[in-house]
């Protein structure tokens, strides 16, 4: 294989993909290799991408809600490709995956989908603002960082004029198509794309929503539902079963829309005569709760709804590979991609826990997968600043969680003594805690967690590391510091 394309469908959970919502991905599954039991190492974007880029777990890379920067001493997948002579291009539509948070290393170019005019002054803090007050405060603080006219144009684009129903995927695939058409480089390329459409807010084009909304529901009714996961957590408002059903319809419509963008990306590679020589990988970075377990969004817990993600690999040795049922992790992708294209990068290999999924790999199959939630995001203090007193249920989220999952059991433990055990063969939705009934299984899996993580240094806090001044200001804008 010559080229590598890695596409992350942000917030895509495995349970919601399939022939109805994601026919393009389903076709890739039929032609390539599908990993039915793929798991993220963290339940939200920043730490999950850090694991994906470095092959390390969150407590190893230390990138989380308390320290939102990918440290420079960690080797990244784009750096490995760049040093091997690849042209490296990133297209990000998620404001966490940008240079301000350390994700630009190794990329020749990292484009920001929320910017109408590509600029070093990033207005992503405005996009990330969870309410109007945060957005206005971020805009005031960042407007004069660079060219205020360009900054104002980018804010207006992201907040007002960005096409309805699209959060950057269409513009991204159009740009990639043009880049491939005009590209004159002889060297191979590594292309990373993050498409964020399945993320809140769910606002698919009406034609897509009409296919997935419950019978009798209207597009206007569905899109009028308030979509504010943190406010829902803090009991600032409630959602009925019907409203959650409508939201699930919108979410499925978003998956269908972004799946069509995936088809456009494939066509662009075919038109450029690069498809047959490209290793094409599609995955989610984490999942989503839409009423499951009483949650909305993807924070504060480690249920499989957030960790089990789609993973499909097409091209080269993965063509015609069928469905593979073994437990795998997204952090296995660095070793897999590099081995498949023949790149030897000892530094990246040795720093983490990545195991190659290449069909001829000598790596031992995993008998368990692990995940971590290192620090609440947003912090409990930030929630209190926004909502005042928050419910005891939310206060309980102020803890660190670790999980180990085998083919039979899932065990989750918190640093406050919280623990749950589930038989995932008989209880795949993790409704029944059987920790009290099976103390021996709890002991075994607790030891597995301690064996995996106890030797690791505790993840650094924001006060323990040096961050760029721009990053510090942005985090202060949004209440993180």
CSV table of C-alpha atoms in Angstrom, one decimal:
chain,number,residue,atom,x,y,z
A,1,UNK,CA,0.0,0.0,0.0
A,2,UNK,CA,1.1,3.5,-0.8
A,3,UNK,CA,-1.3,6.0,0.9
A,4,UNK,CA,-3.2,6.0,4.2
A,5,UNK,CA,-6.5,7.7,4.9
A,6,UNK,CA,-7.8,7.7,8.5
A,7,UNK,CA,-11.4,9.0,8.9
A,8,UNK,CA,-12.9,9.6,12.3
A,9,UNK,CA,-16.7,9.8,12.4
A,10,UNK,CA,-16.9,11.9,15.6
A,11,UNK,CA,-19.4,10.5,18.2
A,12,UNK,CA,-20.3,7.5,16.1
A,13,UNK,CA,-21.3,4.5,18.3
A,14,UNK,CA,-21.2,1.0,16.9
A,15,UNK,CA,-24.8,0.2,17.9
A,16,UNK,CA,-26.2,2.8,15.5
A,17,UNK,CA,-24.3,2.0,12.4
A,18,UNK,CA,-25.4,-0.5,9.8
A,19,UNK,CA,-27.0,-0.8,6.3
A,20,UNK,CA,-29.8,1.6,7.1
A,21,UNK,CA,-27.8,4.5,8.5
A,22,UNK,CA,-24.3,3.9,7.0
A,23,UNK,CA,-24.6,2.0,3.7
A,24,UNK,CA,-21.2,3.3,2.5
A,25,UNK,CA,-19.5,2.0,5.6
A,26,UNK,CA,-21.4,-1.3,5.2
A,27,UNK,CA,-20.1,-1.6,1.6
A,28,UNK,CA,-16.6,-1.0,3.0
A,29,UNK,CA,-17.2,-3.7,5.5
A,30,UNK,CA,-18.2,-6.1,2.7
A,31,UNK,CA,-15.1,-5.3,0.7
A,32,UNK,CA,-12.6,-5.0,3.6
A,33,UNK,CA,-12.3,-6.0,7.2
A,34,UNK,CA,-14.7,-5.2,10.0
A,35,UNK,CA,-13.8,-5.3,13.7
A,36,UNK,CA,-17.0,-5.9,15.6
A,37,UNK,CA,-15.5,-5.4,19.0
A,38,UNK,CA,-13.5,-2.2,18.7
A,39,UNK,CA,-13.2,0.0,21.8
A,40,UNK,CA,-12.0,3.5,22.5
A,41,UNK,CA,-9.7,4.1,25.4
A,42,UNK,CA,-11.7,7.2,26.6
A,43,UNK,CA,-15.3,8.4,26.2
A,44,UNK,CA,-14.7,11.8,24.6
A,45,UNK,CA,-12.8,13.4,21.8
A,46,UNK,CA,-9.6,14.8,23.4
A,47,UNK,CA,-8.2,11.8,25.2
A,48,UNK,CA,-9.5,9.4,22.6
A,49,UNK,CA,-7.7,11.1,19.8
A,50,UNK,CA,-4.6,11.4,21.9
A,51,UNK,CA,-4.7,7.6,22.4
A,52,UNK,CA,-5.4,7.1,18.7
A,53,UNK,CA,-2.4,9.3,17.7
A,54,UNK,CA,0.1,7.9,20.3
A,55,UNK,CA,-0.9,4.3,21.0
A,56,UNK,CA,-1.1,5.1,24.7
A,57,UNK,CA,-3.8,5.1,27.4
A,58,UNK,CA,-5.1,8.4,28.9
A,59,UNK,CA,-3.0,8.0,32.1
A,60,UNK,CA,0.0,7.4,29.9
A,61,UNK,CA,-0.5,10.4,27.6
A,62,UNK,CA,-2.0,12.6,30.3
A,63,UNK,CA,-4.4,14.4,28.0
A,64,UNK,CA,-7.8,14.9,29.6
A,65,UNK,CA,-10.2,17.3,31.2
A,66,UNK,CA,-7.6,18.5,33.7
A,67,UNK,CA,-4.7,18.9,31.2
A,68,UNK,CA,-6.0,19.5,27.7
A,69,UNK,CA,-2.7,19.5,25.8
A,70,UNK,CA,-0.9,16.6,24.1
A,71,UNK,CA,2.6,16.9,25.4
A,72,UNK,CA,5.4,17.4,23.0
A,73,UNK,CA,7.5,14.5,24.3
A,74,UNK,CA,5.0,12.0,22.9
A,75,UNK,CA,5.6,10.6,19.4
A,76,UNK,CA,2.5,10.9,17.2
A,77,UNK,CA,1.3,8.9,14.2
A,78,UNK,CA,1.5,11.9,11.8
A,79,UNK,CA,5.1,12.4,12.9
A,80,UNK,CA,5.9,8.8,12.0
A,81,UNK,CA,4.5,9.2,8.6
A,82,UNK,CA,6.1,12.6,8.0
A,83,UNK,CA,9.6,11.3,9.0
A,84,UNK,CA,9.0,8.3,6.6
A,85,UNK,CA,8.6,10.8,3.7
A,86,UNK,CA,4.9,11.0,3.5
A,87,UNK,CA,2.9,14.2,2.8
A,88,UNK,CA,0.8,14.6,5.9
A,89,UNK,CA,-2.6,16.4,5.7
A,90,UNK,CA,-5.1,16.8,8.5
A,91,UNK,CA,-8.7,18.1,8.2
A,92,UNK,CA,-10.3,18.7,11.5
A,93,UNK,CA,-13.9,19.7,12.2
A,94,UNK,CA,-13.6,19.3,15.9
A,95,UNK,CA,-12.2,22.3,17.8
A,96,UNK,CA,-10.3,20.1,20.2
A,97,UNK,CA,-8.2,18.6,17.4
A,98,UNK,CA,-6.1,21.6,16.5
A,99,UNK,CA,-2.6,23.1,17.1
A,100,UNK,CA,-3.7,24.8,20.3
A,101,UNK,CA,-4.1,21.4,22.0
A,102,UNK,CA,-0.9,19.8,20.4
A,103,UNK,CA,-2.5,17.9,17.6
A,104,UNK,CA,-0.7,19.6,14.7
A,105,UNK,CA,2.7,17.9,15.2
A,106,UNK,CA,3.7,15.9,12.1
A,107,UNK,CA,1.1,17.5,9.8
A,108,UNK,CA,2.3,19.5,6.8
A,109,UNK,CA,-1.1,21.2,7.0
A,110,UNK,CA,-3.9,20.9,9.5
A,111,UNK,CA,-7.1,22.6,8.2
A,112,UNK,CA,-9.8,23.8,10.6
A,113,UNK,CA,-13.3,23.2,9.2
A,114,UNK,CA,-14.9,25.8,11.4
A,115,UNK,CA,-12.9,28.6,9.8
A,116,UNK,CA,-14.1,30.2,6.6
A,117,UNK,CA,-10.6,31.7,6.2
A,118,UNK,CA,-7.7,29.5,7.3
A,119,UNK,CA,-5.9,31.5,10.0
A,120,UNK,CA,-3.4,30.8,12.8
A,121,UNK,CA,-5.8,32.7,15.2
A,122,UNK,CA,-8.3,30.0,16.0
A,123,UNK,CA,-11.8,31.0,17.1
A,124,UNK,CA,-12.6,27.4,18.1
A,125,UNK,CA,-13.2,28.6,21.7
A,126,UNK,CA,-16.3,30.4,20.4
A,127,UNK,CA,-17.6,27.2,18.8
A,128,UNK,CA,-16.9,25.2,22.0
A,129,UNK,CA,-18.8,27.7,24.2
A,130,UNK,CA,-21.7,25.8,25.8
A,131,UNK,CA,-24.0,28.8,26.0
A,132,UNK,CA,-24.3,32.3,24.6
A,133,UNK,CA,-22.5,33.9,27.5
A,134,UNK,CA,-19.4,31.6,27.0
A,135,UNK,CA,-19.5,32.2,23.3
A,136,UNK,CA,-19.6,36.0,23.7
A,137,UNK,CA,-16.8,36.0,26.3
A,138,UNK,CA,-14.6,33.9,24.1
A,139,UNK,CA,-15.3,36.2,21.1
A,140,UNK,CA,-14.4,39.3,23.2
A,141,UNK,CA,-11.2,37.7,24.4
A,142,UNK,CA,-10.0,36.3,21.1
A,143,UNK,CA,-11.2,38.8,18.5
A,144,UNK,CA,-8.0,40.8,18.4
A,145,UNK,CA,-5.6,37.8,18.4
A,146,UNK,CA,-4.3,38.4,14.9
A,147,UNK,CA,-6.4,40.1,12.2
A,148,UNK,CA,-9.7,41.1,13.8
A,149,UNK,CA,-11.5,41.3,10.4
A,150,UNK,CA,-10.5,37.7,9.6
A,151,UNK,CA,-11.4,36.6,13.1
A,152,UNK,CA,-14.8,38.3,12.9
A,153,UNK,CA,-15.4,36.6,9.6
A,154,UNK,CA,-14.6,33.2,11.0
A,155,UNK,CA,-16.8,33.7,14.0
A,156,UNK,CA,-19.7,34.8,11.8
A,157,UNK,CA,-19.2,31.8,9.6
A,158,UNK,CA,-19.1,29.2,12.4
A,159,UNK,CA,-22.0,30.8,14.4
A,160,UNK,CA,-24.3,32.2,11.7
A,161,UNK,CA,-23.5,31.4,8.1
A,162,UNK,CA,-22.2,27.8,8.1
A,163,UNK,CA,-24.6,25.9,5.8
A,164,UNK,CA,-27.5,24.4,7.7
A,165,UNK,CA,-27.3,20.7,8.2
A,166,UNK,CA,-23.6,20.5,7.7
A,167,UNK,CA,-20.8,21.0,10.3
A,168,UNK,CA,-18.0,21.0,7.9
A,169,UNK,CA,-18.0,17.6,6.2
A,170,UNK,CA,-19.2,18.7,2.8
A,171,UNK,CA,-16.7,21.6,2.7
A,172,UNK,CA,-13.9,19.2,3.8
A,173,UNK,CA,-14.6,16.6,1.2
A,174,UNK,CA,-14.8,19.3,-1.4
A,175,UNK,CA,-11.5,20.6,-0.3
A,176,UNK,CA,-9.9,17.1,-0.3
A,177,UNK,CA,-11.3,16.5,-3.8
A,178,UNK,CA,-9.6,19.7,-5.1
A,179,UNK,CA,-6.4,18.9,-3.2
A,180,UNK,CA,-6.2,15.5,-4.8
A,181,UNK,CA,-7.0,16.9,-8.3
A,182,UNK,CA,-4.3,19.5,-8.0
A,183,UNK,CA,-1.7,17.5,-6.2
A,184,UNK,CA,1.6,17.0,-8.1
A,185,UNK,CA,3.6,15.3,-5.3
A,186,UNK,CA,5.1,11.9,-6.2
A,187,UNK,CA,5.4,10.8,-2.5
A,188,UNK,CA,2.6,9.0,-0.7
A,189,UNK,CA,0.3,10.8,1.6
A,190,UNK,CA,-1.3,10.3,5.0
A,191,UNK,CA,-4.7,12.0,5.2
A,192,UNK,CA,-6.6,12.4,8.5
A,193,UNK,CA,-10.2,13.6,8.6
A,194,UNK,CA,-12.5,14.2,11.5
A,195,UNK,CA,-16.2,14.6,10.6
A,196,UNK,CA,-18.2,15.9,13.5
A,197,UNK,CA,-21.8,15.8,12.3
A,198,UNK,CA,-23.0,13.1,14.7
A,199,UNK,CA,-22.0,15.3,17.6
A,200,UNK,CA,-24.6,17.5,19.5
A,201,UNK,CA,-26.2,19.5,18.2
A,202,UNK,CA,-28.0,17.0,15.9
A,203,UNK,CA,-29.2,19.2,13.0
A,204,UNK,CA,-29.2,17.0,9.8
A,205,UNK,CA,-30.7,18.2,6.6
A,206,UNK,CA,-34.5,17.7,6.6
A,207,UNK,CA,-34.4,15.1,3.9
A,208,UNK,CA,-32.2,12.9,6.0
A,209,UNK,CA,-34.2,13.5,9.2
A,210,UNK,CA,-37.5,12.6,7.5
A,211,UNK,CA,-36.1,9.1,6.9
A,212,UNK,CA,-35.4,8.4,10.5
A,213,UNK,CA,-37.8,10.3,12.7
A,214,UNK,CA,-40.6,8.2,14.3
A,215,UNK,CA,-43.9,8.0,12.5
A,216,UNK,CA,-46.0,11.1,13.0
A,217,UNK,CA,-43.0,13.3,14.1
A,218,UNK,CA,-42.1,16.4,12.2
A,219,UNK,CA,-38.7,17.9,11.5
A,220,UNK,CA,-39.7,21.1,13.2
A,221,UNK,CA,-40.8,19.3,16.3
A,222,UNK,CA,-37.6,17.3,16.5
A,223,UNK,CA,-35.2,20.2,15.9
A,224,UNK,CA,-37.0,22.4,18.5
A,225,UNK,CA,-36.0,20.0,21.3
A,226,UNK,CA,-33.3,21.5,23.5
A,227,UNK,CA,-30.0,19.8,23.0
A,228,UNK,CA,-27.8,20.8,26.0
A,229,UNK,CA,-26.4,17.6,27.6
A,230,UNK,CA,-24.8,19.4,30.6
A,231,UNK,CA,-28.0,21.2,31.4
A,232,UNK,CA,-29.8,17.9,31.2
A,233,UNK,CA,-27.3,16.3,33.6
A,234,UNK,CA,-27.8,19.1,36.0
A,235,UNK,CA,-31.6,18.8,35.9
A,236,UNK,CA,-32.0,22.3,34.3
A,237,UNK,CA,-34.6,20.7,32.1
A,238,UNK,CA,-36.0,17.2,31.3
A,239,UNK,CA,-36.6,15.1,28.2
A,240,UNK,CA,-39.5,12.7,27.7
A,241,UNK,CA,-39.2,9.2,26.2
A,242,UNK,CA,-40.7,10.6,23.0
A,243,UNK,CA,-38.2,13.5,22.9
A,244,UNK,CA,-35.3,11.1,23.2
A,245,UNK,CA,-36.8,9.0,20.4
A,246,UNK,CA,-36.9,12.1,18.2
A,247,UNK,CA,-33.3,12.9,19.2
A,248,UNK,CA,-32.2,9.3,18.3
A,249,UNK,CA,-33.9,9.8,14.9
A,250,UNK,CA,-31.9,13.0,14.4
A,251,UNK,CA,-28.7,11.3,15.5
A,252,UNK,CA,-29.2,8.4,13.0
A,253,UNK,CA,-29.9,11.0,10.3
A,254,UNK,CA,-26.6,12.6,11.1
A,255,UNK,CA,-24.8,9.3,10.7
A,256,UNK,CA,-26.6,8.8,7.3
A,257,UNK,CA,-25.5,12.3,6.2
A,258,UNK,CA,-21.9,11.9,7.2
A,259,UNK,CA,-21.9,8.4,5.5
A,260,UNK,CA,-22.7,10.1,2.3
A,261,UNK,CA,-19.7,12.4,2.8
A,262,UNK,CA,-17.7,9.2,3.3
A,263,UNK,CA,-18.9,8.1,-0.1
A,264,UNK,CA,-17.8,11.5,-1.6
A,265,UNK,CA,-14.4,11.0,-0.1
A,266,UNK,CA,-14.1,7.6,-1.7
A,267,UNK,CA,-15.2,9.0,-5.1
A,268,UNK,CA,-12.5,11.7,-4.8
A,269,UNK,CA,-9.8,9.1,-4.2
A,270,UNK,CA,-11.2,7.0,-7.1
A,271,UNK,CA,-11.3,10.0,-9.4
A,272,UNK,CA,-7.6,10.7,-8.5
A,273,UNK,CA,-6.7,7.1,-9.2
A,274,UNK,CA,-5.5,6.7,-5.6
A,275,UNK,CA,-8.2,4.4,-4.2
A,276,UNK,CA,-6.6,1.1,-5.2
A,277,UNK,CA,-3.4,2.1,-3.6
A,278,UNK,CA,-4.8,3.5,-0.4
A,279,UNK,CA,-5.3,1.9,3.0
A,280,UNK,CA,-8.7,3.4,4.0
A,281,UNK,CA,-9.7,3.3,7.7
A,282,UNK,CA,-13.0,4.5,9.2
A,283,UNK,CA,-13.7,4.6,13.0
A,284,UNK,CA,-15.6,6.4,15.6
A,285,UNK,CA,-13.7,8.2,18.4
A,286,UNK,CA,-16.3,7.4,21.0
A,287,UNK,CA,-20.0,6.8,21.2
A,288,UNK,CA,-23.0,8.7,22.6
A,289,UNK,CA,-25.8,8.4,25.2
A,290,UNK,CA,-29.2,9.5,23.9
A,291,UNK,CA,-31.2,8.6,27.0
A,292,UNK,CA,-29.4,5.3,27.8
A,293,UNK,CA,-28.6,4.9,31.5
A,294,UNK,CA,-30.2,8.3,32.1
A,295,UNK,CA,-27.5,10.2,30.2
A,296,UNK,CA,-27.4,12.5,27.3
A,297,UNK,CA,-24.0,13.1,25.6
A,298,UNK,CA,-20.7,11.4,26.3
A,299,UNK,CA,-19.3,12.3,29.6
A,300,UNK,CA,-18.9,11.0,33.2
A,301,UNK,CA,-19.0,7.3,32.6
A,302,UNK,CA,-17.5,4.3,30.8
A,303,UNK,CA,-20.5,2.3,29.5
A,304,UNK,CA,-20.0,0.5,26.2
A,305,UNK,CA,-22.5,2.9,24.6
A,306,UNK,CA,-19.6,5.4,24.8
A,307,UNK,CA,-16.7,3.0,24.2
A,308,UNK,CA,-17.8,0.5,21.5
A,309,UNK,CA,-17.2,2.1,18.2
A,310,UNK,CA,-17.2,1.1,14.5
A,311,UNK,CA,-13.9,0.2,12.9
A,312,UNK,CA,-13.5,-0.8,9.3
A,313,UNK,CA,-10.2,-1.2,7.3
A,314,UNK,CA,-10.1,-1.4,3.5
A,315,UNK,CA,-7.2,-2.0,1.2
A,316,UNK,CA,-4.2,-4.2,0.9
A,317,UNK,CA,-4.1,-7.2,3.2
A,318,UNK,CA,-7.5,-6.1,4.7
A,319,UNK,CA,-9.4,-6.5,1.5
A,320,UNK,CA,-11.8,-9.3,1.8
A,321,UNK,CA,-10.9,-9.9,5.4
A,322,UNK,CA,-14.5,-10.3,6.6
A,323,UNK,CA,-15.6,-9.8,10.1
A,324,UNK,CA,-13.2,-10.2,13.0
A,325,UNK,CA,-14.6,-10.7,16.5
A,326,UNK,CA,-11.5,-10.3,18.7
A,327,UNK,CA,-11.3,-7.5,21.2
A,328,UNK,CA,-9.3,-4.5,19.7
A,329,UNK,CA,-8.7,-0.9,20.7
A,330,UNK,CA,-8.4,2.3,18.6
A,331,UNK,CA,-4.9,2.7,20.1
A,332,UNK,CA,-4.0,-0.4,18.0
A,333,UNK,CA,-4.2,1.6,14.9
A,334,UNK,CA,-0.7,3.2,15.0
A,335,UNK,CA,1.0,-0.2,15.0
A,336,UNK,CA,-1.5,-1.5,12.4
A,337,UNK,CA,-1.1,1.3,9.9
A,338,UNK,CA,2.7,1.5,10.1
A,339,UNK,CA,3.1,-2.2,9.7
A,340,UNK,CA,0.8,-2.4,6.8
A,341,UNK,CA,2.7,0.3,4.8
A,342,UNK,CA,6.1,-1.0,6.0
A,343,UNK,CA,7.2,1.9,8.2
A,344,UNK,CA,9.5,1.0,11.2
A,345,UNK,CA,9.2,3.6,14.0
A,346,UNK,CA,10.7,2.1,17.2
A,347,UNK,CA,9.9,5.3,19.2
A,348,UNK,CA,6.2,5.2,18.5
A,349,UNK,CA,6.1,1.4,18.9
A,350,UNK,CA,7.9,1.4,22.3
A,351,UNK,CA,6.1,4.3,23.9
A,352,UNK,CA,2.7,2.7,24.1
A,353,UNK,CA,0.4,-0.3,24.0
A,354,UNK,CA,-0.5,-0.5,20.3
A,355,UNK,CA,-0.8,-4.0,18.8
A,356,UNK,CA,-0.9,-4.5,15.1
A,357,UNK,CA,-4.1,-5.9,13.6
A,358,UNK,CA,-2.4,-6.8,10.4
A,359,UNK,CA,-3.6,-10.3,9.3
A,360,UNK,CA,0.0,-11.6,9.5
A,361,UNK,CA,0.8,-9.9,12.8
A,362,UNK,CA,2.6,-11.9,15.4
A,363,UNK,CA,1.1,-9.7,18.2
A,364,UNK,CA,-0.9,-11.7,20.8
A,365,UNK,CA,-4.7,-11.1,20.5
A,366,UNK,CA,-6.1,-9.1,23.4
A,367,UNK,CA,-8.1,-11.0,26.0
A,368,UNK,CA,-9.2,-7.6,27.5
A,369,UNK,CA,-9.6,-4.0,26.6
A,370,UNK,CA,-9.3,-1.0,28.9
A,371,UNK,CA,-10.6,2.5,29.2
A,372,UNK,CA,-10.1,5.5,31.5
A,373,UNK,CA,-12.0,8.6,32.4
A,374,UNK,CA,-9.3,10.7,34.1
A,375,UNK,CA,-11.1,14.0,35.0
A,376,UNK,CA,-14.6,15.4,34.5
A,377,UNK,CA,-15.2,17.5,31.5
A,378,UNK,CA,-16.6,20.0,32.1
A,379,UNK,CA,-15.4,20.2,35.7
A,380,UNK,CA,-17.9,20.1,38.5
A,381,UNK,CA,-16.7,23.6,39.4
A,382,UNK,CA,-17.6,24.8,35.9
A,383,UNK,CA,-21.0,23.2,36.1
A,384,UNK,CA,-21.6,25.0,39.5
A,385,UNK,CA,-20.5,28.3,38.0
A,386,UNK,CA,-23.1,27.8,35.3
A,387,UNK,CA,-26.0,26.2,37.2
A,388,UNK,CA,-25.4,27.0,40.8
A,389,UNK,CA,-26.0,24.0,43.0
A,390,UNK,CA,-25.8,20.8,41.0
A,391,UNK,CA,-27.6,17.5,41.9
A,392,UNK,CA,-25.8,15.0,44.1
A,393,UNK,CA,-25.9,12.6,41.1
A,394,UNK,CA,-23.7,15.0,39.2
A,395,UNK,CA,-21.4,15.6,42.2
A,396,UNK,CA,-20.7,11.9,42.2
A,397,UNK,CA,-19.2,12.3,38.7
A,398,UNK,CA,-16.3,14.1,40.2
A,399,UNK,CA,-14.1,11.0,40.2
A,400,UNK,CA,-11.6,9.1,38.1
A,401,UNK,CA,-12.9,5.9,36.4
A,402,UNK,CA,-11.1,2.9,34.9
A,403,UNK,CA,-12.7,-0.1,33.1
A,404,UNK,CA,-11.6,-3.5,32.0
A,405,UNK,CA,-13.7,-5.6,29.6
A,406,UNK,CA,-13.2,-9.2,28.6
A,407,UNK,CA,-15.5,-11.2,26.3
A,408,UNK,CA,-17.6,-12.1,29.3
A,409,UNK,CA,-17.4,-9.4,31.9
A,410,UNK,CA,-17.1,-5.6,32.2
A,411,UNK,CA,-15.7,-4.1,35.5
A,412,UNK,CA,-15.6,-0.4,36.3
A,413,UNK,CA,-13.9,1.1,39.3
A,414,UNK,CA,-13.7,4.7,40.6
A,415,UNK,CA,-11.1,6.3,42.8
A,416,UNK,CA,-13.9,7.0,45.2
A,417,UNK,CA,-14.6,3.3,45.8
A,418,UNK,CA,-17.4,3.1,43.2
A,419,UNK,CA,-17.4,-0.2,41.3
A,420,UNK,CA,-19.7,-2.1,38.9
A,421,UNK,CA,-19.6,-5.5,37.3
A,422,UNK,CA,-21.6,-6.7,34.4
A,423,UNK,CA,-22.0,-10.0,32.6
A,424,UNK,CA,-21.8,-8.6,29.0
A,425,UNK,CA,-22.8,-11.9,27.5
A,426,UNK,CA,-26.2,-12.0,29.2
A,427,UNK,CA,-26.5,-8.2,29.9
A,428,UNK,CA,-24.8,-6.5,27.0
A,429,UNK,CA,-26.6,-3.2,27.8
A,430,UNK,CA,-25.0,-3.1,31.3
A,431,UNK,CA,-28.2,-2.7,33.2
A,432,UNK,CA,-27.6,-5.1,36.1
A,433,UNK,CA,-24.7,-4.7,38.5
A,434,UNK,CA,-23.6,-8.1,39.8
A,435,UNK,CA,-20.6,-7.0,41.8
A,436,UNK,CA,-22.1,-8.2,45.1
A,437,UNK,CA,-23.0,-11.6,43.6
A,438,UNK,CA,-19.6,-12.3,42.1
A,439,UNK,CA,-16.9,-11.1,44.4
A,440,UNK,CA,-14.3,-13.4,43.0
A,441,UNK,CA,-14.8,-12.0,39.5
A,442,UNK,CA,-14.5,-8.5,40.9
A,443,UNK,CA,-11.2,-9.4,42.6
A,444,UNK,CA,-9.8,-10.9,39.4
A,445,UNK,CA,-10.7,-7.9,37.3
A,446,UNK,CA,-9.6,-5.4,39.9
A,447,UNK,CA,-6.2,-7.1,39.8
A,448,UNK,CA,-6.3,-6.8,36.0
A,449,UNK,CA,-6.8,-3.0,36.3
A,450,UNK,CA,-4.1,-2.7,38.9
A,451,UNK,CA,-1.7,-4.8,36.7
A,452,UNK,CA,-2.5,-2.5,33.7
A,453,UNK,CA,-2.5,0.9,35.3
A,454,UNK,CA,-0.9,1.0,38.8
A,455,UNK,CA,2.7,1.2,37.5
A,456,UNK,CA,1.8,4.2,35.4
A,457,UNK,CA,2.4,7.8,36.7
A,458,UNK,CA,-0.7,9.6,37.6
A,459,UNK,CA,-1.9,12.0,34.8
A,460,UNK,CA,-0.6,15.5,35.3
A,461,UNK,CA,-2.8,18.3,36.2
A,462,UNK,CA,-3.0,21.6,34.3
A,463,UNK,CA,-0.8,23.2,37.0
A,464,UNK,CA,2.0,20.7,36.5
A,465,UNK,CA,2.7,21.3,32.8
A,466,UNK,CA,3.6,24.2,30.6
A,467,UNK,CA,0.9,25.2,28.2
A,468,UNK,CA,1.0,27.7,25.4
A,469,UNK,CA,-0.2,31.2,26.5
A,470,UNK,CA,-2.9,31.1,23.8
A,471,UNK,CA,-4.1,27.8,25.2
A,472,UNK,CA,-4.1,29.1,28.8
A,473,UNK,CA,-6.2,32.1,27.7
A,474,UNK,CA,-8.6,29.9,25.8
A,475,UNK,CA,-9.1,27.6,28.8
A,476,UNK,CA,-9.6,30.6,31.0
A,477,UNK,CA,-12.2,32.0,28.6
A,478,UNK,CA,-14.2,28.8,29.0
A,479,UNK,CA,-13.8,28.4,32.7
A,480,UNK,CA,-11.2,25.6,32.8
A,481,UNK,CA,-8.6,27.6,34.6
